[in-house]
PDB file of C-alpha atoms in Angstrom:
ATOM      1  CA  MET A  12     -11.060 -16.889 -15.060  1.00 91.00           C
ATOM      2  CA  LYS A  13     -13.464 -17.607 -12.560  1.00 92.00           C
ATOM      3  CA  LEU A  14     -12.698 -16.599  -9.534  1.00 92.00           C
ATOM      4  CA  ILE A  15     -14.247 -15.973  -5.711  1.00 89.00           C
ATOM      5  CA  LEU A  16     -13.903 -12.484  -5.075  1.00 88.00           C
ATOM      6  CA  THR A  17     -13.180 -11.574  -0.557  1.00 83.00           C
ATOM      7  CA  THR A  18     -12.967  -8.369  -0.350  1.00 84.00           C
ATOM      8  CA  ALA A  19     -15.336  -5.678  -2.700  1.00 85.00           C
ATOM      9  CA  VAL A  20     -13.810  -4.362  -5.726  1.00 89.00           C
ATOM     10  CA  ASP A  21     -14.812  -1.234  -7.280  1.00 86.00           C
ATOM     11  CA  LYS A  22     -16.954  -1.966 -10.139  1.00 88.00           C
ATOM     12  CA  LEU A  23     -16.471  -6.024 -10.425  1.00 91.00           C
ATOM     13  CA  GLY A  24     -17.790  -7.348  -7.304  1.00 87.00           C
ATOM     14  CA  ILE A  25     -19.061  -7.425  -3.046  1.00 82.00           C
ATOM     15  CA  ALA A  26     -17.313 -10.295  -1.683  1.00 78.00           C
ATOM     16  CA  GLY A  27     -18.689 -13.864  -1.362  1.00 79.00           C
ATOM     17  CA  ASP A  28     -19.700 -13.281  -5.501  1.00 84.00           C
ATOM     18  CA  ILE A  29     -17.978 -15.376  -8.522  1.00 87.00           C
ATOM     19  CA  VAL A  30     -17.171 -14.006 -11.440  1.00 92.00           C
ATOM     20  CA  ASP A  31     -14.946 -14.128 -14.533  1.00 94.00           C
ATOM     21  CA  VAL A  32     -12.025 -12.012 -15.454  1.00 95.00           C
ATOM     22  CA  ARG A  33      -9.732 -11.706 -17.675  1.00 95.00           C
ATOM     23  CA  PRO A  34      -6.491 -14.249 -17.465  1.00 95.00           C
ATOM     24  CA  GLY A  35      -4.223 -11.126 -16.656  1.00 95.00           C
ATOM     25  CA  TYR A  36      -6.489  -9.236 -14.761  1.00 95.00           C
ATOM     26  CA  GLY A  37      -6.915 -12.376 -12.596  1.00 94.00           C
ATOM     27  CA  ARG A  38      -4.245 -13.524 -12.221  1.00 95.00           C
ATOM     28  CA  ASN A  39      -1.904 -10.247 -11.245  1.00 96.00           C
ATOM     29  CA  PHE A  40      -3.925  -8.206  -9.856  1.00 94.00           C
ATOM     30  CA  LEU A  41      -6.606  -9.766  -8.004  1.00 94.00           C
ATOM     31  CA  LEU A  42      -5.358 -12.742  -7.373  1.00 94.00           C
ATOM     32  CA  PRO A  43      -1.555 -11.659  -5.831  1.00 95.00           C
ATOM     33  CA  GLN A  44      -3.843  -9.239  -3.825  1.00 92.00           C
ATOM     34  CA  ARG A  45      -5.736 -11.485  -2.253  1.00 90.00           C
ATOM     35  CA  ARG A  46      -8.969  -9.644  -3.386  1.00 92.00           C
ATOM     36  CA  ALA A  47      -9.698 -13.093  -4.114  1.00 92.00           C
ATOM     37  CA  ILE A  48      -9.454 -17.410  -4.540  1.00 90.00           C
ATOM     38  CA  ALA A  49      -9.743 -19.322  -8.012  1.00 90.00           C
ATOM     39  CA  TRP A  50     -12.977 -20.834  -7.807  1.00 87.00           C
ATOM     40  CA  THR A  51     -13.128 -24.458  -7.735  1.00 86.00           C
ATOM     41  CA  ARG A  52     -17.006 -27.174  -6.842  1.00 79.00           C
ATOM     42  CA  GLY A  53     -15.391 -26.762  -3.477  1.00 80.00           C
ATOM     43  CA  ALA A  54     -15.912 -23.419  -3.036  1.00 81.00           C
ATOM     44  CA  GLU A  55     -19.141 -23.460  -2.293  1.00 73.00           C
ATOM     45  CA  LYS A  56     -18.454 -23.899   1.532  1.00 78.00           C
ATOM     46  CA  GLN A  57     -15.730 -20.341   1.435  1.00 73.00           C
ATOM     47  CA  ILE A  58     -18.702 -18.822  -0.492  1.00 79.00           C
ATOM     48  CA  ALA A  59     -20.930 -19.558   2.299  1.00 78.00           C
ATOM     49  CA  GLY A  60     -18.944 -17.916   5.591  1.00 74.00           C
ATOM     50  CA  ILE A  61     -17.676 -15.344   3.268  1.00 70.00           C
ATOM     51  CA  THR A  62     -21.175 -14.084   2.982  1.00 71.00           C
ATOM     52  CA  ARG A  63     -22.009 -14.999   6.758  1.00 75.00           C
ATOM     53  CA  ALA A  64     -19.269 -12.640   7.483  1.00 71.00           C
ATOM     54  CA  ARG A  65     -20.332  -9.858   4.953  1.00 65.00           C
ATOM     55  CA  ASP A  66     -23.429  -9.930   6.529  1.00 66.00           C
ATOM     56  CA  ALA A  67     -23.556 -10.174   9.901  1.00 62.00           C
ATOM     57  CA  ARG A  68     -21.306  -7.499   9.579  1.00 59.00           C
ATOM     58  CA  GLN A  69     -23.405  -4.795   6.334  1.00 60.00           C
ATOM     59  CA  ILE A  70     -25.881  -2.188   6.782  1.00 65.00           C
ATOM     60  CA  ARG A  71     -28.741  -3.968   5.929  1.00 66.00           C
ATOM     61  CA  GLY A  72     -30.550  -1.731   3.342  1.00 73.00           C
ATOM     62  CA  ILE A  73     -30.980   2.707   3.164  1.00 78.00           C
ATOM     63  CA  ASP A  74     -32.946   2.676   5.782  1.00 80.00           C
ATOM     64  CA  HIS A  75     -30.263   1.656   7.927  1.00 80.00           C
ATOM     65  CA  ALA A  76     -27.300   3.179   6.719  1.00 82.00           C
ATOM     66  CA  GLY A  77     -29.574   6.191   6.906  1.00 84.00           C
ATOM     67  CA  GLU A  78     -29.929   5.122  11.057  1.00 86.00           C
ATOM     68  CA  VAL A  79     -26.289   4.974  11.179  1.00 86.00           C
ATOM     69  CA  ARG A  80     -25.450   8.240   9.433  1.00 90.00           C
ATOM     70  CA  THR A  81     -27.008  10.404  11.530  1.00 90.00           C
ATOM     71  CA  GLN A  82     -24.662   8.448  14.234  1.00 88.00           C
ATOM     72  CA  LEU A  83     -22.224   8.820  13.343  1.00 89.00           C
ATOM     73  CA  GLU A  84     -22.575  12.760  12.460  1.00 88.00           C
ATOM     74  CA  GLY A  85     -23.335  13.453  15.995  1.00 88.00           C
ATOM     75  CA  LEU A  86     -20.356  12.049  16.923  1.00 89.00           C
ATOM     76  CA  SER A  87     -17.530  13.898  18.945  1.00 89.00           C
ATOM     77  CA  VAL A  88     -14.059  11.963  17.061  1.00 93.00           C
ATOM     78  CA  LYS A  89     -10.888  13.574  18.632  1.00 95.00           C
ATOM     79  CA  VAL A  90      -7.196  11.403  17.406  1.00 95.00           C
ATOM     80  CA  LYS A  91      -4.699  11.886  18.755  1.00 94.00           C
ATOM     81  CA  ALA A  92      -1.251  11.637  16.989  1.00 94.00           C
ATOM     82  CA  ARG A  93       2.744  12.866  17.771  1.00 94.00           C
ATOM     83  CA  ALA A  94       2.195  16.634  16.546  1.00 94.00           C
ATOM     84  CA  GLY A  95       5.842  18.951  15.445  1.00 93.00           C
ATOM     85  CA  ALA A  96       6.340  22.085  17.457  1.00 92.00           C
ATOM     86  CA  SER A  97       4.441  23.592  13.522  1.00 93.00           C
ATOM     87  CA  GLY A  98       1.523  21.908  13.885  1.00 91.00           C
ATOM     88  CA  THR A  99       2.414  19.404  11.543  1.00 93.00           C
ATOM     89  CA  LEU A 100       2.102  15.242  11.736  1.00 94.00           C
ATOM     90  CA  PHE A 101       4.966  13.063  12.453  1.00 93.00           C
ATOM     91  CA  GLY A 102       3.941  10.411   9.811  1.00 92.00           C
ATOM     92  CA  ALA A 103      -0.152  10.963   8.507  1.00 93.00           C
ATOM     93  CA  VAL A 104      -3.462   9.587  10.696  1.00 94.00           C
ATOM     94  CA  THR A 105      -4.380   5.876   9.114  1.00 93.00           C
ATOM     95  CA  HIS A 106      -7.433   4.241   8.209  1.00 94.00           C
ATOM     96  CA  ALA A 107      -7.523   2.479  10.841  1.00 94.00           C
ATOM     97  CA  GLY A 108      -6.434   5.079  13.302  1.00 94.00           C
ATOM     98  CA  LEU A 109      -9.616   6.573  11.864  1.00 94.00           C
ATOM     99  CA  ALA A 110     -11.691   3.393  12.455  1.00 93.00           C
ATOM    100  CA  LEU A 111     -10.647   2.914  16.061  1.00 94.00           C
ATOM    101  CA  ALA A 112     -11.487   6.507  16.987  1.00 94.00           C
ATOM    102  CA  VAL A 113     -14.713   6.520  15.573  1.00 93.00           C
ATOM    103  CA  LYS A 114     -15.088   3.295  17.273  1.00 92.00           C
ATOM    104  CA  ALA A 115     -13.906   4.955  20.359  1.00 92.00           C
ATOM    105  CA  ALA A 116     -16.074   7.485  20.569  1.00 92.00           C
ATOM    106  CA  GLY A 117     -18.905   5.260  20.822  1.00 89.00           C
ATOM    107  CA  GLY A 118     -20.187   5.028  17.143  1.00 86.00           C
ATOM    108  CA  PRO A 119     -20.356   1.085  14.791  1.00 86.00           C
ATOM    109  CA  ALA A 120     -17.244  -0.807  13.769  1.00 84.00           C
ATOM    110  CA  ILE A 121     -17.106   0.902  10.603  1.00 86.00           C
ATOM    111  CA  ASP A 122     -14.486  -1.435   7.832  1.00 85.00           C
ATOM    112  CA  LYS A 123     -11.686   0.737   7.026  1.00 88.00           C
ATOM    113  CA  ARG A 124     -12.212   0.270   3.774  1.00 86.00           C
ATOM    114  CA  SER A 125     -15.107   2.521   3.147  1.00 88.00           C
ATOM    115  CA  ILE A 126     -13.293   5.441   4.658  1.00 92.00           C
ATOM    116  CA  GLU A 127     -12.950   8.341   2.258  1.00 92.00           C
ATOM    117  CA  VAL A 128     -10.468  10.982   2.592  1.00 93.00           C
ATOM    118  CA  SER A 129      -9.219  13.696  -0.626  1.00 90.00           C
ATOM    119  CA  LYS A 130      -5.980  13.956   1.386  1.00 91.00           C
ATOM    120  CA  PRO A 131      -3.795  12.603   3.969  1.00 93.00           C
ATOM    121  CA  ILE A 132      -4.076  13.833   7.253  1.00 94.00           C
ATOM    122  CA  LYS A 133      -0.235  14.887   8.534  1.00 94.00           C
ATOM    123  CA  THR A 134      -1.419  18.745  10.112  1.00 94.00           C
ATOM    124  CA  LEU A 135      -3.966  19.277  13.653  1.00 95.00           C
ATOM    125  CA  GLY A 136      -6.707  20.798  12.853  1.00 95.00           C
ATOM    126  CA  THR A 137     -10.123  20.014  12.509  1.00 95.00           C
ATOM    127  CA  HIS A 138     -10.567  17.788   9.186  1.00 95.00           C
ATOM    128  CA  VAL A 139     -14.135  15.854   7.039  1.00 94.00           C
ATOM    129  CA  ILE A 140     -13.690  12.293   6.956  1.00 94.00           C
ATOM    130  CA  ALA A 141     -15.972  10.911   4.249  1.00 94.00           C
ATOM    131  CA  ILE A 142     -17.294   7.551   5.386  1.00 92.00           C
ATOM    132  CA  LYS A 143     -18.909   5.854   2.260  1.00 89.00           C
ATOM    133  CA  LEU A 144     -22.155   3.280   3.984  1.00 85.00           C
ATOM    134  CA  HIS A 145     -23.792   2.051   1.082  1.00 80.00           C
ATOM    135  CA  ASP A 146     -23.902   2.766  -2.245  1.00 76.00           C
ATOM    136  CA  ALA A 147     -26.244   5.711  -1.776  1.00 80.00           C
ATOM    137  CA  VAL A 148     -25.329   7.172   1.914  1.00 85.00           C
ATOM    138  CA  THR A 149     -22.007   8.487   2.865  1.00 89.00           C
ATOM    139  CA  ALA A 150     -22.027  10.402   6.582  1.00 91.00           C
ATOM    140  CA  HIS A 151     -19.600  12.694   6.169  1.00 94.00           C
ATOM    141  CA  ILE A 152     -17.815  13.316   9.632  1.00 93.00           C
ATOM    142  CA  PRO A 153     -15.620  15.779  11.497  1.00 94.00           C
ATOM    143  CA  VAL A 154     -12.926  14.644  12.575  1.00 95.00           C
ATOM    144  CA  GLU A 155     -10.264  16.778  14.712  1.00 95.00           C
ATOM    145  CA  VAL A 156      -6.505  16.051  15.289  1.00 95.00           C
ATOM    146  CA  VAL A 157      -4.592  16.853  18.744  1.00 95.00           C
ATOM    147  CA  ALA A 158      -1.056  16.880  19.520  1.00 93.00           C
ATOM    148  CA  ALA A 159      -1.100  13.445  21.924  1.00 86.00           C
TER     149      ALA A 159
END
């Protein structure tokens, strides 16, 4: 089954790639999760649009990723969240919230899907998050969670 990826899928490809997968994987996972669309001859314009959008926000090579990493690691990121008296949060800090906090701290706009957290952030204090900028470059940023 030929599909066009709309987002990056581990060990398969990035947005805009045309991939050939087994029918069950495409029908039961990629299409319902909206990670891919069915390939047709008229889909070439969609591929061009996806690749243009990807190139506009993508890190351009390892050198550029290194520059962005040094910029990110120099930031002081604070996230405000509602917390109880014991210091536990009412819920957890989301990846989207972390991406907004990095942008508010003066960093570049990053995709929430590139943020990796080892375990959910559910307490006040300082936590370390990883942002995958390139296959070989990952930035580790301390994030301070404070009560709102």
